[in-house]
CSV table of C-alpha atoms (C1' of nucleotides) in Angstrom, one decimal:
chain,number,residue,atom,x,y,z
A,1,UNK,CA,105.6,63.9,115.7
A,2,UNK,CA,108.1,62.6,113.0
A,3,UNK,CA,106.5,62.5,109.3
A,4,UNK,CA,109.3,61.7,107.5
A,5,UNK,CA,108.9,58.0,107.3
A,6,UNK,CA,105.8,58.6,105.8
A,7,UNK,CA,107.1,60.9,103.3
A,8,UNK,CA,109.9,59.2,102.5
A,9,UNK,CA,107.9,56.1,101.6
A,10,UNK,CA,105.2,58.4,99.4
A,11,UNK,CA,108.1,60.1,97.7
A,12,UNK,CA,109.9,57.1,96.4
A,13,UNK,CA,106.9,55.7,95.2
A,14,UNK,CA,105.0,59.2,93.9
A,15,UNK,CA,107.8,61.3,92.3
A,16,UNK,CA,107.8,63.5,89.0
A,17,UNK,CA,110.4,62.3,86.9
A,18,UNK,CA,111.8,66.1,86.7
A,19,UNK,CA,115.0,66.8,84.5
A,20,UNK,CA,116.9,67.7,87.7
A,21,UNK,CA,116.3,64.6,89.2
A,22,UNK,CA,118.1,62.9,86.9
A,23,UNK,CA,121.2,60.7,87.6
A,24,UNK,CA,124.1,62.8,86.6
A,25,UNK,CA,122.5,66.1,86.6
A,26,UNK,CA,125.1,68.4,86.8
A,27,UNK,CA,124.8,70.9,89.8
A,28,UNK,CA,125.0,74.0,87.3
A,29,UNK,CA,121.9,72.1,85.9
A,30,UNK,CA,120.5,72.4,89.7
A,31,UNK,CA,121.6,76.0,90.2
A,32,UNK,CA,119.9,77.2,86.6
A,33,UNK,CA,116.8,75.2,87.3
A,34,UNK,CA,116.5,76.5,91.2
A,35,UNK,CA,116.8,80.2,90.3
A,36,UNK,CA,114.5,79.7,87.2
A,37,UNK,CA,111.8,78.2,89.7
A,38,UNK,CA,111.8,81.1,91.8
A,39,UNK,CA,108.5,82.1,91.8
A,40,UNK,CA,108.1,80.3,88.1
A,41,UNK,CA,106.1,76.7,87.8
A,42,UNK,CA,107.9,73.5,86.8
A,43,UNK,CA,106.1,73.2,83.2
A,44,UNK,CA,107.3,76.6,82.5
A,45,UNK,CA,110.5,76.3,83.6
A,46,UNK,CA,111.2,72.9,81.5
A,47,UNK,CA,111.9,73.9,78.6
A,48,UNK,CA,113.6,77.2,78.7
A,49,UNK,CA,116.4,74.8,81.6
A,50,UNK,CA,116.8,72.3,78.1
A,51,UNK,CA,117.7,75.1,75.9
A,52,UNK,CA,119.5,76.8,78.7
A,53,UNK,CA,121.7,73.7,79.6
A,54,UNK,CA,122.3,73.4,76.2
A,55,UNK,CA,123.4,76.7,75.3
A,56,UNK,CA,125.4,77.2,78.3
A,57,UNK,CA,126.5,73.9,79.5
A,58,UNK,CA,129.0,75.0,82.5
A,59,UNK,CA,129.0,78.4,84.3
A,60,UNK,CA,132.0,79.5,82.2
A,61,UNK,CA,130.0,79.1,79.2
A,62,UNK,CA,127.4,81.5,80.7
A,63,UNK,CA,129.8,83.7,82.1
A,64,UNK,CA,131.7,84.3,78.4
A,65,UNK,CA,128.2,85.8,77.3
A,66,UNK,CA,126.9,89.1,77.5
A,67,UNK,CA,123.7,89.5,80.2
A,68,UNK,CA,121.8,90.4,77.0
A,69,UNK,CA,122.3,87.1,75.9
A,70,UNK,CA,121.3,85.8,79.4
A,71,UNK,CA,118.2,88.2,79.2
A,72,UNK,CA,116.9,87.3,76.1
A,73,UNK,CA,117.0,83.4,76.8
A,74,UNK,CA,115.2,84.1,79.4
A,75,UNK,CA,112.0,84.8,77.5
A,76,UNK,CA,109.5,85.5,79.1
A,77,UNK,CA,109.7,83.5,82.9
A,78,UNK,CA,109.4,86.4,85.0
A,79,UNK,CA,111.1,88.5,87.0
A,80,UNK,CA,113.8,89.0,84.9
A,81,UNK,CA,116.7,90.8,87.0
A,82,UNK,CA,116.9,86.7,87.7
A,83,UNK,CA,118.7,86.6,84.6
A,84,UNK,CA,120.9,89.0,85.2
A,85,UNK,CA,121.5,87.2,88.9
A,86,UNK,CA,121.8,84.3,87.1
A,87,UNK,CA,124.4,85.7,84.5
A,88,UNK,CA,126.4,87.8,87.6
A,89,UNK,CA,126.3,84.5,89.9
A,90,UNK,CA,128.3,82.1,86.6
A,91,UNK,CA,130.6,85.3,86.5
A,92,UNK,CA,131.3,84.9,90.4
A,93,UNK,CA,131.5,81.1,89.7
A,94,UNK,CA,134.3,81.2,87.5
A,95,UNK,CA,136.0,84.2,88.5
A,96,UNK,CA,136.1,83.2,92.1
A,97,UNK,CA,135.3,79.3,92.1
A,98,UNK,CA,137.5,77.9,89.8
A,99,UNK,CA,134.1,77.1,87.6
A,100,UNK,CA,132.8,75.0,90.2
A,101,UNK,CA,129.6,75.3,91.7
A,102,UNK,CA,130.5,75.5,95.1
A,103,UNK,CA,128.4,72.7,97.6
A,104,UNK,CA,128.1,74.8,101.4
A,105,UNK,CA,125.1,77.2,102.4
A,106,UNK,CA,127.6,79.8,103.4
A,107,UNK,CA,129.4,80.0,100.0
A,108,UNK,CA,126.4,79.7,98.0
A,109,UNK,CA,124.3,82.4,100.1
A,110,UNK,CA,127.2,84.9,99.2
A,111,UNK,CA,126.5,84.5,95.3
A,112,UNK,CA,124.0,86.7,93.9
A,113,UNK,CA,120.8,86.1,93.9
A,114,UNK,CA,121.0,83.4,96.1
A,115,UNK,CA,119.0,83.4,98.9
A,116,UNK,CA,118.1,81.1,102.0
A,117,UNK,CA,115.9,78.8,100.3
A,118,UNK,CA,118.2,78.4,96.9
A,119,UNK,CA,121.4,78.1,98.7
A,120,UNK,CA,120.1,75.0,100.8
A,121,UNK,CA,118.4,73.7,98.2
A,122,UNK,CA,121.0,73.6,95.8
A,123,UNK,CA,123.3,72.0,98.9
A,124,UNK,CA,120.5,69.4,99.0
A,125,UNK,CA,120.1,68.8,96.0
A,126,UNK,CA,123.1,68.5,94.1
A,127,UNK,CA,125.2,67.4,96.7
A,128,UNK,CA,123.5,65.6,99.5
A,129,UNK,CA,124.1,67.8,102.1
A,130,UNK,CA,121.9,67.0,105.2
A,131,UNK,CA,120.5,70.9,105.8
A,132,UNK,CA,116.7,71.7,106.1
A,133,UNK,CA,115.4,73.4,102.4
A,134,UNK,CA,112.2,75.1,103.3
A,135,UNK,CA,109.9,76.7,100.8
A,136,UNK,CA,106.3,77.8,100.8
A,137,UNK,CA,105.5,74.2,99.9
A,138,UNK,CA,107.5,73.1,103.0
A,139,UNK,CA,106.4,75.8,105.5
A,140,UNK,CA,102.6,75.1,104.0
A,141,UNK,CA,103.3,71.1,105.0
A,142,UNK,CA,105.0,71.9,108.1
A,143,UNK,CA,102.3,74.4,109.2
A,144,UNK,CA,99.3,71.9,108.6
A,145,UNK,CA,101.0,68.4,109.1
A,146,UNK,CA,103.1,69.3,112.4
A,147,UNK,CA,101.4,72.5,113.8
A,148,UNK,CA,97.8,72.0,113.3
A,149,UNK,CA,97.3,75.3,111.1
A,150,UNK,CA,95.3,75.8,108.2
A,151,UNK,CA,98.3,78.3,106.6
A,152,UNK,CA,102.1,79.1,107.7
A,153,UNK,CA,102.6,82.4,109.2
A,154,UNK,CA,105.4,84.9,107.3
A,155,UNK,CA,108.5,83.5,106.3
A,156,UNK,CA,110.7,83.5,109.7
A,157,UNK,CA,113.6,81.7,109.4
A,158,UNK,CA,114.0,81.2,112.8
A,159,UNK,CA,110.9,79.4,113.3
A,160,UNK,CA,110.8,77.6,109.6
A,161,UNK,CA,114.4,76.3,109.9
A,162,UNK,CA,114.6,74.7,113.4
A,163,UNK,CA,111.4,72.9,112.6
A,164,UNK,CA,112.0,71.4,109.4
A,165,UNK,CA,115.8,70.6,110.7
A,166,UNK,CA,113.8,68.8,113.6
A,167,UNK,CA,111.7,66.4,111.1
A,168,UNK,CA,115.2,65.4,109.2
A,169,UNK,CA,116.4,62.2,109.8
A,170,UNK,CA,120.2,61.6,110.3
A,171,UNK,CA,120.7,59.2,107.5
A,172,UNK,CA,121.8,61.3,104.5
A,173,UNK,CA,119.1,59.4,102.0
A,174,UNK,CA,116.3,59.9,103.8
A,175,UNK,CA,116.8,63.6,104.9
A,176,UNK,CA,117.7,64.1,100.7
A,177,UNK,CA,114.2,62.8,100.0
A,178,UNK,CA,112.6,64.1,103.4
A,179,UNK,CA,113.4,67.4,101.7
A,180,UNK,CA,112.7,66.9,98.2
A,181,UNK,CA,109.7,64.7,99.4
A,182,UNK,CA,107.7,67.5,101.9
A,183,UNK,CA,108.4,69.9,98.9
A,184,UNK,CA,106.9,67.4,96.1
A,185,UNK,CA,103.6,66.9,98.7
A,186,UNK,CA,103.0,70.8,99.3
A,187,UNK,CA,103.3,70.8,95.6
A,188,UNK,CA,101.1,67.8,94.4
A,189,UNK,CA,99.2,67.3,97.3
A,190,UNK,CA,99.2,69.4,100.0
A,191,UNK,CA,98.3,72.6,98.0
A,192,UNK,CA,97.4,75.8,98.9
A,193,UNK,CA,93.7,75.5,98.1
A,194,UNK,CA,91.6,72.4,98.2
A,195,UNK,CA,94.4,70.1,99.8
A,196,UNK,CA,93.9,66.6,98.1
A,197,UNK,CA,93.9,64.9,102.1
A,198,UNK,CA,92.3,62.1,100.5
A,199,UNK,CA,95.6,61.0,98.9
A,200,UNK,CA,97.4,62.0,101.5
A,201,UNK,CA,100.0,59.7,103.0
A,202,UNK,CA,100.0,61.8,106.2
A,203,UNK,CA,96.2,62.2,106.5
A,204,UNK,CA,95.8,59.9,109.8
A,205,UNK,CA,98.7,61.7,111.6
A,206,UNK,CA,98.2,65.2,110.1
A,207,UNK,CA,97.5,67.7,113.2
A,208,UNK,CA,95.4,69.8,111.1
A,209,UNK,CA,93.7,67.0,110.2
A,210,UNK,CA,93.1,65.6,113.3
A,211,UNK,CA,92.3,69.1,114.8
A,212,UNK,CA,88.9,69.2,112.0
A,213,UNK,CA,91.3,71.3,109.9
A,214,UNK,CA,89.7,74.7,111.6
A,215,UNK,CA,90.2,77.6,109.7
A,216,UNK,CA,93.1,79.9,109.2
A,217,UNK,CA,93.5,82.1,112.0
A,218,UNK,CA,96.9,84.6,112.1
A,219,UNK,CA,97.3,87.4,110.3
A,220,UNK,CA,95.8,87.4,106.3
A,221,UNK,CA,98.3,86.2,103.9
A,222,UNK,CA,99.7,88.8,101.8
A,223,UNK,CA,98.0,89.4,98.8
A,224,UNK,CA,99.5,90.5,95.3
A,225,UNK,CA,98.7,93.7,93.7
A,226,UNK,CA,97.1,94.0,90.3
A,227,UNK,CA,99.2,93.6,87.7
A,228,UNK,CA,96.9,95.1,84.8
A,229,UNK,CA,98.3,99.3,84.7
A,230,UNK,CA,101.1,98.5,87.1
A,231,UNK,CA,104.6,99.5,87.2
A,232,UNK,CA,105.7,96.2,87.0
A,233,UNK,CA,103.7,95.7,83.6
A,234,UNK,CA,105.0,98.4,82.0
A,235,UNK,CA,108.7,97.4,82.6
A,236,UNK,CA,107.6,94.3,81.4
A,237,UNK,CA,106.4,95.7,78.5
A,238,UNK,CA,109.7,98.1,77.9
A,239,UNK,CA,111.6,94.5,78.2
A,240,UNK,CA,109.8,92.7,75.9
A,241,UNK,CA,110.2,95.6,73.6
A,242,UNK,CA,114.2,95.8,73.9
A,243,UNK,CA,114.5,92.0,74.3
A,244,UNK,CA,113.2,92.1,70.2
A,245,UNK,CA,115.7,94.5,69.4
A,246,UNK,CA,119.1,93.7,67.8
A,247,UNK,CA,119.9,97.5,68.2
A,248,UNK,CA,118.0,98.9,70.8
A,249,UNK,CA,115.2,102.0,70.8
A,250,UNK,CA,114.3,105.3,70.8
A,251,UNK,CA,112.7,107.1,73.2
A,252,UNK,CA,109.9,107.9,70.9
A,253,UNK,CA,109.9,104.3,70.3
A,254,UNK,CA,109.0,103.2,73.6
A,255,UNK,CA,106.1,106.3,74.0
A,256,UNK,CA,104.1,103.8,71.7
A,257,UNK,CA,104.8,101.0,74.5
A,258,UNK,CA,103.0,102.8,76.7
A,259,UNK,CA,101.6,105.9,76.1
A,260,UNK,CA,101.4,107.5,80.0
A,261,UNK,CA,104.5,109.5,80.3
A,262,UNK,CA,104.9,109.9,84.2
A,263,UNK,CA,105.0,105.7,85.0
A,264,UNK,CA,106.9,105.1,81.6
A,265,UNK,CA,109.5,107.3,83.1
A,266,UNK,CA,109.3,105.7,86.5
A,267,UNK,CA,109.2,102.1,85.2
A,268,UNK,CA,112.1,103.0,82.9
A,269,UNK,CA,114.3,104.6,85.7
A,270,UNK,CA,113.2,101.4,87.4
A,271,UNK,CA,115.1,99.3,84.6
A,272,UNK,CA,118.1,101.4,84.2
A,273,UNK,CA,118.5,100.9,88.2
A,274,UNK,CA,118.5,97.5,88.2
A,275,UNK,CA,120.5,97.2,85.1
A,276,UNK,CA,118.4,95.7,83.1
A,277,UNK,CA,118.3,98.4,80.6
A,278,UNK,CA,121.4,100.6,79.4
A,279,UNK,CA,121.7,103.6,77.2
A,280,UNK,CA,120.0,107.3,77.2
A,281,UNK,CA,117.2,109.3,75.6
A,282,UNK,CA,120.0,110.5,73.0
A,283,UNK,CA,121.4,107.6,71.8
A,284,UNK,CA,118.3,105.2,72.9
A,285,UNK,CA,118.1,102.0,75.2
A,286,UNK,CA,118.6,98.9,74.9
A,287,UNK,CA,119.7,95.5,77.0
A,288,UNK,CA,123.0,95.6,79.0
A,289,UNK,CA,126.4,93.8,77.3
B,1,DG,C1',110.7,94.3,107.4
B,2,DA,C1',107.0,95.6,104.2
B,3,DG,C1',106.8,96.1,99.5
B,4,DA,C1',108.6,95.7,94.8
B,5,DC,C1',109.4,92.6,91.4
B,6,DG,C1',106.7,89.2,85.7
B,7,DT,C1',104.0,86.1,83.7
B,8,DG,C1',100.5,82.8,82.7
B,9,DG,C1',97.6,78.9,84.0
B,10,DG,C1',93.9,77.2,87.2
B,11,DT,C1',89.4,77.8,89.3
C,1,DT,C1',85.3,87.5,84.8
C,2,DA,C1',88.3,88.3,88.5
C,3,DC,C1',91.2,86.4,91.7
C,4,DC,C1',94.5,83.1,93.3
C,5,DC,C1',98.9,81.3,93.2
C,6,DA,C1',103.7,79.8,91.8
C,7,DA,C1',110.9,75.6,94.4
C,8,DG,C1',112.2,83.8,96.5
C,9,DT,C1',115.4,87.7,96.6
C,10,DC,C1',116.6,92.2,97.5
C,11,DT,C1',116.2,96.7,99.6
DNA sequence: GAGACGTGGGT
DNA sequence: TACCCAAGTCT
């Protein structure tokens, strides 16, 4: 069961025209733009990369800023300790890298906040390396087109890496856009709900497919917790607070944020752990650098 | 290794 | 309206 040709084919023909695909798209440009989609979509993640890029054109550029900075041009994608990763991982570029992003999994995995999936992908794709980049678009693909399964099981590297290294193709082209290609169909195609199989250019050798796409079977998929009165909203909410704040703010400032003293306390011991958040009840808080 | 970690658009 | 989901990482 080898899908790449088909793929392959699709891709070339079926391809957003993303920023990062670009010829001459620097890998910094491919770093910034893989950590920003972490858990972010593309059209949110499109314009915040321009004015990144452009802001901070090489890692030094980043690196000579404070993570304030970093924080604050983040905006609002999410997840925001990915900024400081972000900012840290320039820092470790130049410091230790001579300011060059550098192009094998092991190096790259030993930056912050890359993991397994942004050190191969940024080997992928901004340097050609022939290594399998799996996602949850890939394992999704992988799980339906080559295992007969409605959904993947957990994350297991050991499982999700061997099989997509098995559909890569030796020539360094096609196992670039074998990659980029089973990504762009979990993403455009082969979705998590209501798969478009009518489009689909593996439809008539998909094994879930051909199996009358039975239902998902393993364990349930893990499901998110609600956001509205959690902890996570209310350091979002103490952020977006000290990211509009030239000077930082009181403590009596951020009761108005949120009013319940016991999780404003946790979510704000929370920040300060991660660094996100610096200062004191005396002298108030505000972003770090 | 299960759970924490933001935010907003689609259905 | 709720719920689902999004190119993961870290502890």
């Amino acid at each position: 069961m080898t899908i790449s040709p088909a793929v392959v084919a699709w891709y070339r023909a079926n391809k957003r025209d993303l920023p990062w695909r670009h010829e001459g798209f620097p890998a910094w440009g491919t770093l910034v733009s893989e950590f920003m989609l972490q858990q972010t979509p593309v059209v949110r993640v499109i314009p915040r990369l321009a004015e990144w890029l452009e802001r901070w054109p090489t890692p030094a550029d980043l690196a000579s800023s404070p993570p304030s900075d970093a924080v604050r041009a983040w905006d609002r994608l999410g997840y925001p300790r990915r900024a400081l990763n972000l900012h840290a991982c320039a820092v470790a570029i130049t410091d230790e890298h001579d300011g060059v992003v550098p192009s094998d999994v092991p190096t790259l995995l030993s930056l912050p906040g890359i993991g397994d999936y942004t050190a191969r992908a940024i080997a992928v794709f901004a340097y050609g390396v022939r290594v399998p980049v799996v996602d949850t678009n890939v394992r999704r693909v992988l799980a339906r087109a080559v295992e007969g399964r409605a959904l993947p099981g957990p994350p297991n590297a050991k499982h999700d890496l061997p099989l997509m290294e098995s559909q890569l193709p030796d020539d360094l082209s096609d196992a670039h856009d074998t990659n980029a290609g089973v990504m762009e169909l979990g993403a455009l195609v082969c979705v998590a709900r209501n798969p478009r199989c009518d489009v689909c250019p593996l439809v008539d050798q998909c094994a879930w497919v051909l199996a009358g796409r039975p239902e998902h079977d393993g364990p349930p998929p893990r499901t998110q917790k609600k956001y509205e009165g959690s902890d996570r909203q209310v350091r979002g909410l103490i952020l977006a607070e000290l990211r509009a704040s030239d000077v930082g703010v009181t403590a009596a400032e951020l009761e108005a944020v949120w009013p319940e003293p016991v999780q404003r306390a946790r979510a704000l011991a929370g920040l300060l752990r991660d660094g996100l958040v610096t200062g004191g009840p005396v002298d108030g808080y505000q972003l770090p650098g």
